[in-house]
């Protein structure tokens, strides 16, 4: 999306970095190295589409090599450009640091509108992009591991892993060259919903702290909170679903065709059905149509989740946002100008580099699964179940009381892959929020959460560079 402010997307990220850097102890050289994009690969390649040859523009950026592999999604959109991919790669560096995922930051993009192509054409473009990455050594389990992003999903990841494996015959870890694969192709259970679920876990933690909610004039807890979600793609849909399933009131939903609002709440599943049958969320019974997603985001609510593209809240509309909490599901949805305006209004902004890190966290689990060549839970599920049964039997003997069938089932249950992935993600989102909040409190709450998150990230990446001995 075209930047509405004075800064390019990458400059915006750099500006946020600089705001935080002064609260860290690192010398200028280290800070400059952390901030820099290490490698930028811009490619153009021809693909025959129908009767014509189209020259496709694409990118892969490796922002940081302080830990390897680099990690980050691949986006398909007409807005892809070098500045955008650099900004997104930089955010990946900080994101991985915040959630303690041992990767450097990377990002890729192909400048196409995927809706304009047939599946066959998309496969040709994707496979050619993958072979360009192989040719330049820009992909590999220990080098750079892409994942889905805006406009891509499991299908594209399957094409890429297949291209990689066929160009690297016999590479035993080939599956670990990309994450976000379908489970049948080496993916991990829970990856699809991971970003949305991470947003839910993150905000649930944010709103559980009474002291902070009192300051915003909100009660604690998710139940009853009024939520607007912008973007019903994989991230937005799953975020909305977890909020809805846990008692939040979804008052507004926005998509590129417009938005809908109902102060009393929308039935999320019925909206999704309505969209499937009519092709649009508009004209949903009982809801008011909004002309566009901007108008939807400006409606009254407690929590606003922009979950599509960057720069959607900017100096043109920030003033009209009524939410008390903004949870950044997308990468970079607020321009620096919007950040300032909303900060002055006292809105609590939960930054992208923390809040949407559930995706990369579960990607890390998938990578570990691929490298270990074993499904999570395979070795210990039955063992845990037997152990739980013995403990339960002993407790029953000692107390003379019997557990009900439901209780027995719950207590005995050994962890399956999805259980382990969900609990690993939950623990990560809770732990990382407290790292950021502790920093925020340490800085006397004089900075915003984004700055506190940057301080946490810079401290970790900086120490890594020092440990590498690059700056003795
Ligand atoms: N594209 C996602 C992001 O922006 C996921 C990246 C990954 O899983 O590597 O965080």
PDB file of N, CA and C in Angstrom, residues 186-278:
ATOM      1  N   UNK A 186       4.827 -32.175   5.442  1.00  0.00           N
ATOM      2  CA  UNK A 186       5.853 -31.900   6.448  1.00  0.00           C
ATOM      3  C   UNK A 186       5.537 -30.703   7.324  1.00  0.00           C
ATOM      4  N   UNK A 187       4.313 -30.180   7.216  1.00  0.00           N
ATOM      5  CA  UNK A 187       3.925 -29.052   8.071  1.00  0.00           C
ATOM      6  C   UNK A 187       3.640 -29.532   9.488  1.00  0.00           C
ATOM      7  N   UNK A 188       3.356 -28.556  10.362  1.00  0.00           N
ATOM      8  CA  UNK A 188       3.068 -28.908  11.758  1.00  0.00           C
ATOM      9  C   UNK A 188       1.622 -28.505  12.054  1.00  0.00           C
ATOM     10  N   UNK A 189       0.954 -29.287  12.871  1.00  0.00           N
ATOM     11  CA  UNK A 189      -0.424 -28.937  13.240  1.00  0.00           C
ATOM     12  C   UNK A 189      -0.422 -27.621  14.028  1.00  0.00           C
ATOM     13  N   UNK A 190      -1.348 -26.737  13.689  1.00  0.00           N
ATOM     14  CA  UNK A 190      -1.448 -25.467  14.413  1.00  0.00           C
ATOM     15  C   UNK A 190      -0.796 -24.301  13.706  1.00  0.00           C
ATOM     16  N   UNK A 191      -0.053 -24.545  12.600  1.00  0.00           N
ATOM     17  CA  UNK A 191       0.634 -23.423  11.945  1.00  0.00           C
ATOM     18  C   UNK A 191      -0.351 -22.478  11.259  1.00  0.00           C
ATOM     19  N   UNK A 192      -1.404 -23.052  10.639  1.00  0.00           N
ATOM     20  CA  UNK A 192      -2.331 -22.206   9.880  1.00  0.00           C
ATOM     21  C   UNK A 192      -2.939 -21.122  10.768  1.00  0.00           C
ATOM     22  N   UNK A 193      -3.406 -21.500  11.945  1.00  0.00           N
ATOM     23  CA  UNK A 193      -4.085 -20.537  12.804  1.00  0.00           C
ATOM     24  C   UNK A 193      -3.131 -19.814  13.750  1.00  0.00           C
ATOM     25  N   UNK A 194      -1.812 -20.124  13.646  1.00  0.00           N
ATOM     26  CA  UNK A 194      -0.860 -19.670  14.677  1.00  0.00           C
ATOM     27  C   UNK A 194      -0.826 -18.147  14.864  1.00  0.00           C
ATOM     28  N   UNK A 195      -0.819 -17.378  13.767  1.00  0.00           N
ATOM     29  CA  UNK A 195      -0.696 -15.932  13.937  1.00  0.00           C
ATOM     30  C   UNK A 195      -1.944 -15.378  14.629  1.00  0.00           C
ATOM     31  N   UNK A 196      -3.118 -15.821  14.178  1.00  0.00           N
ATOM     32  CA  UNK A 196      -4.369 -15.357  14.783  1.00  0.00           C
ATOM     33  C   UNK A 196      -4.472 -15.783  16.238  1.00  0.00           C
ATOM     34  N   UNK A 197      -4.061 -17.002  16.521  1.00  0.00           N
ATOM     35  CA  UNK A 197      -4.115 -17.503  17.899  1.00  0.00           C
ATOM     36  C   UNK A 197      -3.123 -16.734  18.781  1.00  0.00           C
ATOM     37  N   UNK A 198      -1.963 -16.439  18.221  1.00  0.00           N
ATOM     38  CA  UNK A 198      -0.961 -15.663  18.960  1.00  0.00           C
ATOM     39  C   UNK A 198      -1.500 -14.268  19.297  1.00  0.00           C
ATOM     40  N   UNK A 199      -2.225 -13.676  18.364  1.00  0.00           N
ATOM     41  CA  UNK A 199      -2.822 -12.351  18.614  1.00  0.00           C
ATOM     42  C   UNK A 199      -3.806 -12.452  19.777  1.00  0.00           C
ATOM     43  N   UNK A 200      -4.587 -13.517  19.754  1.00  0.00           N
ATOM     44  CA  UNK A 200      -5.556 -13.708  20.831  1.00  0.00           C
ATOM     45  C   UNK A 200      -4.838 -13.904  22.188  1.00  0.00           C
ATOM     46  N   UNK A 201      -3.853 -14.802  22.223  1.00  0.00           N
ATOM     47  CA  UNK A 201      -3.123 -15.036  23.481  1.00  0.00           C
ATOM     48  C   UNK A 201      -2.478 -13.734  23.969  1.00  0.00           C
ATOM     49  N   UNK A 202      -1.919 -12.982  23.033  1.00  0.00           N
ATOM     50  CA  UNK A 202      -1.227 -11.741  23.390  1.00  0.00           C
ATOM     51  C   UNK A 202      -2.178 -10.723  24.004  1.00  0.00           C
ATOM     52  N   UNK A 203      -3.299 -10.479  23.318  1.00  0.00           N
ATOM     53  CA  UNK A 203      -4.257  -9.484  23.820  1.00  0.00           C
ATOM     54  C   UNK A 203      -4.905  -9.973  25.122  1.00  0.00           C
ATOM     55  N   UNK A 204      -5.123 -11.269  25.217  1.00  0.00           N
ATOM     56  CA  UNK A 204      -5.695 -11.808  26.462  1.00  0.00           C
ATOM     57  C   UNK A 204      -4.779 -11.479  27.635  1.00  0.00           C
ATOM     58  N   UNK A 205      -3.475 -11.564  27.390  1.00  0.00           N
ATOM     59  CA  UNK A 205      -2.523 -11.234  28.456  1.00  0.00           C
ATOM     60  C   UNK A 205      -2.559  -9.729  28.756  1.00  0.00           C
ATOM     61  N   UNK A 206      -2.596  -8.928  27.692  1.00  0.00           N
ATOM     62  CA  UNK A 206      -2.642  -7.470  27.858  1.00  0.00           C
ATOM     63  C   UNK A 206      -3.829  -7.067  28.720  1.00  0.00           C
ATOM     64  N   UNK A 207      -5.012  -7.623  28.396  1.00  0.00           N
ATOM     65  CA  UNK A 207      -6.214  -7.182  29.117  1.00  0.00           C
ATOM     66  C   UNK A 207      -6.405  -7.893  30.461  1.00  0.00           C
ATOM     67  N   UNK A 208      -5.431  -8.755  30.826  1.00  0.00           N
ATOM     68  CA  UNK A 208      -5.571  -9.424  32.129  1.00  0.00           C
ATOM     69  C   UNK A 208      -4.934  -8.590  33.247  1.00  0.00           C
ATOM     70  N   UNK A 209      -4.229  -7.517  32.869  1.00  0.00           N
ATOM     71  CA  UNK A 209      -3.509  -6.743  33.884  1.00  0.00           C
ATOM     72  C   UNK A 209      -4.377  -5.552  34.338  1.00  0.00           C
ATOM     73  N   UNK A 210      -4.884  -5.670  35.546  1.00  0.00           N
ATOM     74  CA  UNK A 210      -5.894  -4.724  36.031  1.00  0.00           C
ATOM     75  C   UNK A 210      -5.385  -3.284  36.040  1.00  0.00           C
ATOM     76  N   UNK A 211      -4.160  -3.157  36.501  1.00  0.00           N
ATOM     77  CA  UNK A 211      -3.558  -1.816  36.620  1.00  0.00           C
ATOM     78  C   UNK A 211      -3.595  -1.081  35.264  1.00  0.00           C
ATOM     79  N   UNK A 212      -3.251  -1.799  34.199  1.00  0.00           N
ATOM     80  CA  UNK A 212      -3.218  -1.170  32.872  1.00  0.00           C
ATOM     81  C   UNK A 212      -4.629  -0.919  32.346  1.00  0.00           C
ATOM     82  N   UNK A 213      -5.534  -1.856  32.616  1.00  0.00           N
ATOM     83  CA  UNK A 213      -6.910  -1.695  32.133  1.00  0.00           C
ATOM     84  C   UNK A 213      -7.614  -0.546  32.860  1.00  0.00           C
ATOM     85  N   UNK A 214      -7.316  -0.402  34.155  1.00  0.00           N
ATOM     86  CA  UNK A 214      -7.910   0.715  34.912  1.00  0.00           C
ATOM     87  C   UNK A 214      -7.565   2.043  34.246  1.00  0.00           C
ATOM     88  N   UNK A 215      -6.305   2.157  33.825  1.00  0.00           N
ATOM     89  CA  UNK A 215      -5.860   3.422  33.200  1.00  0.00           C
ATOM     90  C   UNK A 215      -6.605   3.692  31.898  1.00  0.00           C
ATOM     91  N   UNK A 216      -7.020   2.619  31.219  1.00  0.00           N
ATOM     92  CA  UNK A 216      -7.732   2.793  29.947  1.00  0.00           C
ATOM     93  C   UNK A 216      -9.246   2.885  30.158  1.00  0.00           C
ATOM     94  N   UNK A 217      -9.669   2.684  31.409  1.00  0.00           N
ATOM     95  CA  UNK A 217     -11.105   2.681  31.692  1.00  0.00           C
ATOM     96  C   UNK A 217     -11.778   1.413  31.197  1.00  0.00           C
ATOM     97  N   UNK A 218     -11.012   0.309  31.152  1.00  0.00           N
ATOM     98  CA  UNK A 218     -11.577  -0.958  30.702  1.00  0.00           C
ATOM     99  C   UNK A 218     -11.546  -1.972  31.841  1.00  0.00           C
ATOM    100  N   UNK A 219     -12.450  -2.947  31.761  1.00  0.00           N
ATOM    101  CA  UNK A 219     -12.390  -4.044  32.732  1.00  0.00           C
ATOM    102  C   UNK A 219     -11.376  -5.070  32.228  1.00  0.00           C
ATOM    103  N   UNK A 220     -11.005  -6.004  33.088  1.00  0.00           N
ATOM    104  CA  UNK A 220     -10.085  -7.057  32.628  1.00  0.00           C
ATOM    105  C   UNK A 220     -10.881  -8.158  31.916  1.00  0.00           C
ATOM    106  N   UNK A 221     -10.168  -8.947  31.142  1.00  0.00           N
ATOM    107  CA  UNK A 221     -10.791 -10.114  30.493  1.00  0.00           C
ATOM    108  C   UNK A 221     -11.240  -9.856  29.068  1.00  0.00           C
ATOM    109  N   UNK A 222     -11.295 -10.925  28.308  1.00  0.00           N
ATOM    110  CA  UNK A 222     -11.690 -10.850  26.887  1.00  0.00           C
ATOM    111  C   UNK A 222     -13.216 -10.792  26.750  1.00  0.00           C
ATOM    112  N   UNK A 223     -13.903 -11.555  27.607  1.00  0.00           N
ATOM    113  CA  UNK A 223     -15.358 -11.660  27.482  1.00  0.00           C
ATOM    114  C   UNK A 223     -16.004 -10.274  27.532  1.00  0.00           C
ATOM    115  N   UNK A 224     -16.849  -9.988  26.576  1.00  0.00           N
ATOM    116  CA  UNK A 224     -17.581  -8.724  26.549  1.00  0.00           C
ATOM    117  C   UNK A 224     -16.854  -7.577  25.877  1.00  0.00           C
ATOM    118  N   UNK A 225     -15.583  -7.757  25.548  1.00  0.00           N
ATOM    119  CA  UNK A 225     -14.845  -6.675  24.879  1.00  0.00           C
ATOM    120  C   UNK A 225     -15.364  -6.526  23.455  1.00  0.00           C
ATOM    121  N   UNK A 226     -15.509  -5.260  23.017  1.00  0.00           N
ATOM    122  CA  UNK A 226     -15.992  -5.006  21.654  1.00  0.00           C
ATOM    123  C   UNK A 226     -14.804  -4.895  20.712  1.00  0.00           C
ATOM    124  N   UNK A 227     -14.830  -5.708  19.683  1.00  0.00           N
ATOM    125  CA  UNK A 227     -13.646  -5.842  18.828  1.00  0.00           C
ATOM    126  C   UNK A 227     -14.001  -5.568  17.361  1.00  0.00           C
ATOM    127  N   UNK A 228     -13.113  -4.831  16.669  1.00  0.00           N
ATOM    128  CA  UNK A 228     -13.233  -4.665  15.218  1.00  0.00           C
ATOM    129  C   UNK A 228     -11.993  -5.301  14.586  1.00  0.00           C
ATOM    130  N   UNK A 229     -12.207  -6.111  13.563  1.00  0.00           N
ATOM    131  CA  UNK A 229     -11.077  -6.732  12.870  1.00  0.00           C
ATOM    132  C   UNK A 229     -11.077  -6.247  11.417  1.00  0.00           C
ATOM    133  N   UNK A 230      -9.944  -5.730  10.983  1.00  0.00           N
ATOM    134  CA  UNK A 230      -9.805  -5.294   9.586  1.00  0.00           C
ATOM    135  C   UNK A 230      -8.984  -6.327   8.834  1.00  0.00           C
ATOM    136  N   UNK A 231      -9.579  -6.935   7.825  1.00  0.00           N
ATOM    137  CA  UNK A 231      -8.874  -7.986   7.075  1.00  0.00           C
ATOM    138  C   UNK A 231      -9.343  -9.345   7.542  1.00  0.00           C
ATOM    139  N   UNK A 232      -9.956 -10.093   6.645  1.00  0.00           N
ATOM    140  CA  UNK A 232     -10.444 -11.430   7.020  1.00  0.00           C
ATOM    141  C   UNK A 232      -9.671 -12.509   6.270  1.00  0.00           C
ATOM    142  N   UNK A 233      -8.397 -12.277   6.083  1.00  0.00           N
ATOM    143  CA  UNK A 233      -7.516 -13.297   5.503  1.00  0.00           C
ATOM    144  C   UNK A 233      -7.187 -14.306   6.592  1.00  0.00           C
ATOM    145  N   UNK A 234      -6.124 -15.041   6.416  1.00  0.00           N
ATOM    146  CA  UNK A 234      -5.782 -16.086   7.389  1.00  0.00           C
ATOM    147  C   UNK A 234      -5.579 -15.502   8.793  1.00  0.00           C
ATOM    148  N   UNK A 235      -4.849 -14.378   8.875  1.00  0.00           N
ATOM    149  CA  UNK A 235      -4.535 -13.803  10.192  1.00  0.00           C
ATOM    150  C   UNK A 235      -5.797 -13.220  10.832  1.00  0.00           C
ATOM    151  N   UNK A 236      -6.499 -12.349  10.095  1.00  0.00           N
ATOM    152  CA  UNK A 236      -7.680 -11.670  10.641  1.00  0.00           C
ATOM    153  C   UNK A 236      -8.783 -12.649  10.989  1.00  0.00           C
ATOM    154  N   UNK A 237      -9.020 -13.611  10.090  1.00  0.00           N
ATOM    155  CA  UNK A 237     -10.104 -14.555  10.351  1.00  0.00           C
ATOM    156  C   UNK A 237      -9.834 -15.333  11.639  1.00  0.00           C
ATOM    157  N   UNK A 238      -8.616 -15.863  11.766  1.00  0.00           N
ATOM    158  CA  UNK A 238      -8.348 -16.681  12.963  1.00  0.00           C
ATOM    159  C   UNK A 238      -8.323 -15.842  14.234  1.00  0.00           C
ATOM    160  N   UNK A 239      -7.822 -14.604  14.134  1.00  0.00           N
ATOM    161  CA  UNK A 239      -7.861 -13.741  15.323  1.00  0.00           C
ATOM    162  C   UNK A 239      -9.329 -13.539  15.720  1.00  0.00           C
ATOM    163  N   UNK A 240     -10.158 -13.149  14.751  1.00  0.00           N
ATOM    164  CA  UNK A 240     -11.584 -12.911  15.041  1.00  0.00           C
ATOM    165  C   UNK A 240     -12.215 -14.166  15.640  1.00  0.00           C
ATOM    166  N   UNK A 241     -11.878 -15.308  15.079  1.00  0.00           N
ATOM    167  CA  UNK A 241     -12.471 -16.578  15.541  1.00  0.00           C
ATOM    168  C   UNK A 241     -12.138 -16.850  17.020  1.00  0.00           C
ATOM    169  N   UNK A 242     -10.853 -16.641  17.392  1.00  0.00           N
ATOM    170  CA  UNK A 242     -10.488 -16.942  18.784  1.00  0.00           C
ATOM    171  C   UNK A 242     -11.094 -15.924  19.750  1.00  0.00           C
ATOM    172  N   UNK A 243     -11.171 -14.660  19.328  1.00  0.00           N
ATOM    173  CA  UNK A 243     -11.851 -13.665  20.177  1.00  0.00           C
ATOM    174  C   UNK A 243     -13.321 -14.049  20.343  1.00  0.00           C
ATOM    175  N   UNK A 244     -13.959 -14.354  19.217  1.00  0.00           N
ATOM    176  CA  UNK A 244     -15.392 -14.678  19.209  1.00  0.00           C
ATOM    177  C   UNK A 244     -15.673 -15.913  20.066  1.00  0.00           C
ATOM    178  N   UNK A 245     -14.884 -16.958  19.854  1.00  0.00           N
ATOM    179  CA  UNK A 245     -15.096 -18.213  20.600  1.00  0.00           C
ATOM    180  C   UNK A 245     -14.877 -18.030  22.103  1.00  0.00           C
ATOM    181  N   UNK A 246     -14.140 -16.985  22.471  1.00  0.00           N
ATOM    182  CA  UNK A 246     -13.851 -16.778  23.893  1.00  0.00           C
ATOM    183  C   UNK A 246     -14.648 -15.621  24.483  1.00  0.00           C
ATOM    184  N   UNK A 247     -15.749 -15.277  23.839  1.00  0.00           N
ATOM    185  CA  UNK A 247     -16.706 -14.368  24.459  1.00  0.00           C
ATOM    186  C   UNK A 247     -16.567 -12.894  24.118  1.00  0.00           C
ATOM    187  N   UNK A 248     -15.633 -12.527  23.210  1.00  0.00           N
ATOM    188  CA  UNK A 248     -15.575 -11.118  22.791  1.00  0.00           C
ATOM    189  C   UNK A 248     -16.753 -10.847  21.859  1.00  0.00           C
ATOM    190  N   UNK A 249     -17.120  -9.569  21.723  1.00  0.00           N
ATOM    191  CA  UNK A 249     -18.217  -9.203  20.819  1.00  0.00           C
ATOM    192  C   UNK A 249     -17.588  -8.592  19.572  1.00  0.00           C
ATOM    193  N   UNK A 250     -17.740  -9.277  18.461  1.00  0.00           N
ATOM    194  CA  UNK A 250     -17.165  -8.759  17.209  1.00  0.00           C
ATOM    195  C   UNK A 250     -18.168  -7.741  16.650  1.00  0.00           C
ATOM    196  N   UNK A 251     -17.856  -6.453  16.789  1.00  0.00           N
ATOM    197  CA  UNK A 251     -18.826  -5.432  16.353  1.00  0.00           C
ATOM    198  C   UNK A 251     -18.587  -4.993  14.906  1.00  0.00           C
ATOM    199  N   UNK A 252     -17.359  -5.143  14.421  1.00  0.00           N
ATOM    200  CA  UNK A 252     -17.081  -4.688  13.062  1.00  0.00           C
ATOM    201  C   UNK A 252     -16.101  -5.589  12.353  1.00  0.00           C
ATOM    202  N   UNK A 253     -16.326  -5.767  11.048  1.00  0.00           N
ATOM    203  CA  UNK A 253     -15.400  -6.543  10.224  1.00  0.00           C
ATOM    204  C   UNK A 253     -15.185  -5.763   8.936  1.00  0.00           C
ATOM    205  N   UNK A 254     -13.949  -5.710   8.477  1.00  0.00           N
ATOM    206  CA  UNK A 254     -13.664  -4.952   7.257  1.00  0.00           C
ATOM    207  C   UNK A 254     -12.878  -5.798   6.287  1.00  0.00           C
ATOM    208  N   UNK A 255     -13.197  -5.641   5.025  1.00  0.00           N
ATOM    209  CA  UNK A 255     -12.472  -6.317   3.942  1.00  0.00           C
ATOM    210  C   UNK A 255     -12.252  -5.286   2.842  1.00  0.00           C
ATOM    211  N   UNK A 256     -11.587  -5.706   1.734  1.00  0.00           N
ATOM    212  CA  UNK A 256     -11.307  -4.685   0.724  1.00  0.00           C
ATOM    213  C   UNK A 256     -12.579  -4.177   0.035  1.00  0.00           C
ATOM    214  N   UNK A 257     -13.671  -5.001   0.053  1.00  0.00           N
ATOM    215  CA  UNK A 257     -14.901  -4.533  -0.601  1.00  0.00           C
ATOM    216  C   UNK A 257     -15.711  -3.578   0.286  1.00  0.00           C
ATOM    217  N   UNK A 258     -15.347  -3.411   1.553  1.00  0.00           N
ATOM    218  CA  UNK A 258     -16.073  -2.549   2.480  1.00  0.00           C
ATOM    219  C   UNK A 258     -16.137  -3.210   3.838  1.00  0.00           C
ATOM    220  N   UNK A 259     -17.060  -2.720   4.689  1.00  0.00           N
ATOM    221  CA  UNK A 259     -17.110  -3.311   6.019  1.00  0.00           C
ATOM    222  C   UNK A 259     -18.531  -3.392   6.533  1.00  0.00           C
ATOM    223  N   UNK A 260     -18.716  -4.083   7.659  1.00  0.00           N
ATOM    224  CA  UNK A 260     -20.024  -4.153   8.307  1.00  0.00           C
ATOM    225  C   UNK A 260     -19.846  -3.877   9.791  1.00  0.00           C
ATOM    226  N   UNK A 261     -20.905  -3.284  10.398  1.00  0.00           N
ATOM    227  CA  UNK A 261     -20.839  -2.924  11.809  1.00  0.00           C
ATOM    228  C   UNK A 261     -22.184  -3.188  12.469  1.00  0.00           C
ATOM    229  N   UNK A 262     -22.118  -3.716  13.675  1.00  0.00           N
ATOM    230  CA  UNK A 262     -23.325  -3.848  14.497  1.00  0.00           C
ATOM    231  C   UNK A 262     -22.869  -3.749  15.949  1.00  0.00           C
ATOM    232  N   UNK A 263     -23.300  -2.677  16.632  1.00  0.00           N
ATOM    233  CA  UNK A 263     -22.840  -2.422  18.000  1.00  0.00           C
ATOM    234  C   UNK A 263     -23.185  -3.570  18.943  1.00  0.00           C
ATOM    235  N   UNK A 264     -24.201  -4.369  18.593  1.00  0.00           N
ATOM    236  CA  UNK A 264     -24.590  -5.481  19.463  1.00  0.00           C
ATOM    237  C   UNK A 264     -23.825  -6.763  19.155  1.00  0.00           C
ATOM    238  N   UNK A 265     -23.044  -6.738  18.096  1.00  0.00           N
ATOM    239  CA  UNK A 265     -22.230  -7.923  17.780  1.00  0.00           C
ATOM    240  C   UNK A 265     -22.697  -8.647  16.528  1.00  0.00           C
ATOM    241  N   UNK A 266     -21.721  -9.249  15.834  1.00  0.00           N
ATOM    242  CA  UNK A 266     -21.986 -10.005  14.609  1.00  0.00           C
ATOM    243  C   UNK A 266     -21.720 -11.476  14.897  1.00  0.00           C
ATOM    244  N   UNK A 267     -22.494 -12.347  14.261  1.00  0.00           N
ATOM    245  CA  UNK A 267     -22.203 -13.780  14.370  1.00  0.00           C
ATOM    246  C   UNK A 267     -21.116 -14.101  13.329  1.00  0.00           C
ATOM    247  N   UNK A 268     -19.906 -14.289  13.793  1.00  0.00           N
ATOM    248  CA  UNK A 268     -18.758 -14.428  12.886  1.00  0.00           C
ATOM    249  C   UNK A 268     -18.963 -15.550  11.870  1.00  0.00           C
ATOM    250  N   UNK A 269     -19.452 -16.687  12.359  1.00  0.00           N
ATOM    251  CA  UNK A 269     -19.572 -17.839  11.453  1.00  0.00           C
ATOM    252  C   UNK A 269     -20.628 -17.598  10.379  1.00  0.00           C
ATOM    253  N   UNK A 270     -21.697 -16.860  10.772  1.00  0.00           N
ATOM    254  CA  UNK A 270     -22.736 -16.554   9.774  1.00  0.00           C
ATOM    255  C   UNK A 270     -22.200 -15.561   8.747  1.00  0.00           C
ATOM    256  N   UNK A 271     -21.348 -14.613   9.195  1.00  0.00           N
ATOM    257  CA  UNK A 271     -20.754 -13.658   8.253  1.00  0.00           C
ATOM    258  C   UNK A 271     -19.887 -14.414   7.243  1.00  0.00           C
ATOM    259  N   UNK A 272     -19.116 -15.375   7.744  1.00  0.00           N
ATOM    260  CA  UNK A 272     -18.229 -16.136   6.858  1.00  0.00           C
ATOM    261  C   UNK A 272     -19.057 -16.930   5.841  1.00  0.00           C
ATOM    262  N   UNK A 273     -20.157 -17.520   6.309  1.00  0.00           N
ATOM    263  CA  UNK A 273     -21.060 -18.251   5.390  1.00  0.00           C
ATOM    264  C   UNK A 273     -21.645 -17.306   4.360  1.00  0.00           C
ATOM    265  N   UNK A 274     -22.078 -16.137   4.836  1.00  0.00           N
ATOM    266  CA  UNK A 274     -22.671 -15.124   3.955  1.00  0.00           C
ATOM    267  C   UNK A 274     -21.665 -14.710   2.883  1.00  0.00           C
ATOM    268  N   UNK A 275     -20.410 -14.574   3.297  1.00  0.00           N
ATOM    269  CA  UNK A 275     -19.374 -14.165   2.346  1.00  0.00           C
ATOM    270  C   UNK A 275     -19.145 -15.269   1.307  1.00  0.00           C
ATOM    271  N   UNK A 276     -19.190 -16.510   1.778  1.00  0.00           N
ATOM    272  CA  UNK A 276     -18.990 -17.642   0.866  1.00  0.00           C
ATOM    273  C   UNK A 276     -20.094 -17.674  -0.186  1.00  0.00           C
ATOM    274  N   UNK A 277     -21.340 -17.430   0.257  1.00  0.00           N
ATOM    275  CA  UNK A 277     -22.433 -17.576  -0.707  1.00  0.00           C
ATOM    276  C   UNK A 277     -22.617 -16.335  -1.582  1.00  0.00           C
ATOM    277  N   UNK A 278     -22.275 -15.132  -1.062  1.00  0.00           N
ATOM    278  CA  UNK A 278     -22.521 -13.919  -1.880  1.00  0.00           C
ATOM    279  C   UNK A 278     -21.225 -13.332  -2.442  1.00  0.00           C
TER     280      UNK A 278
END
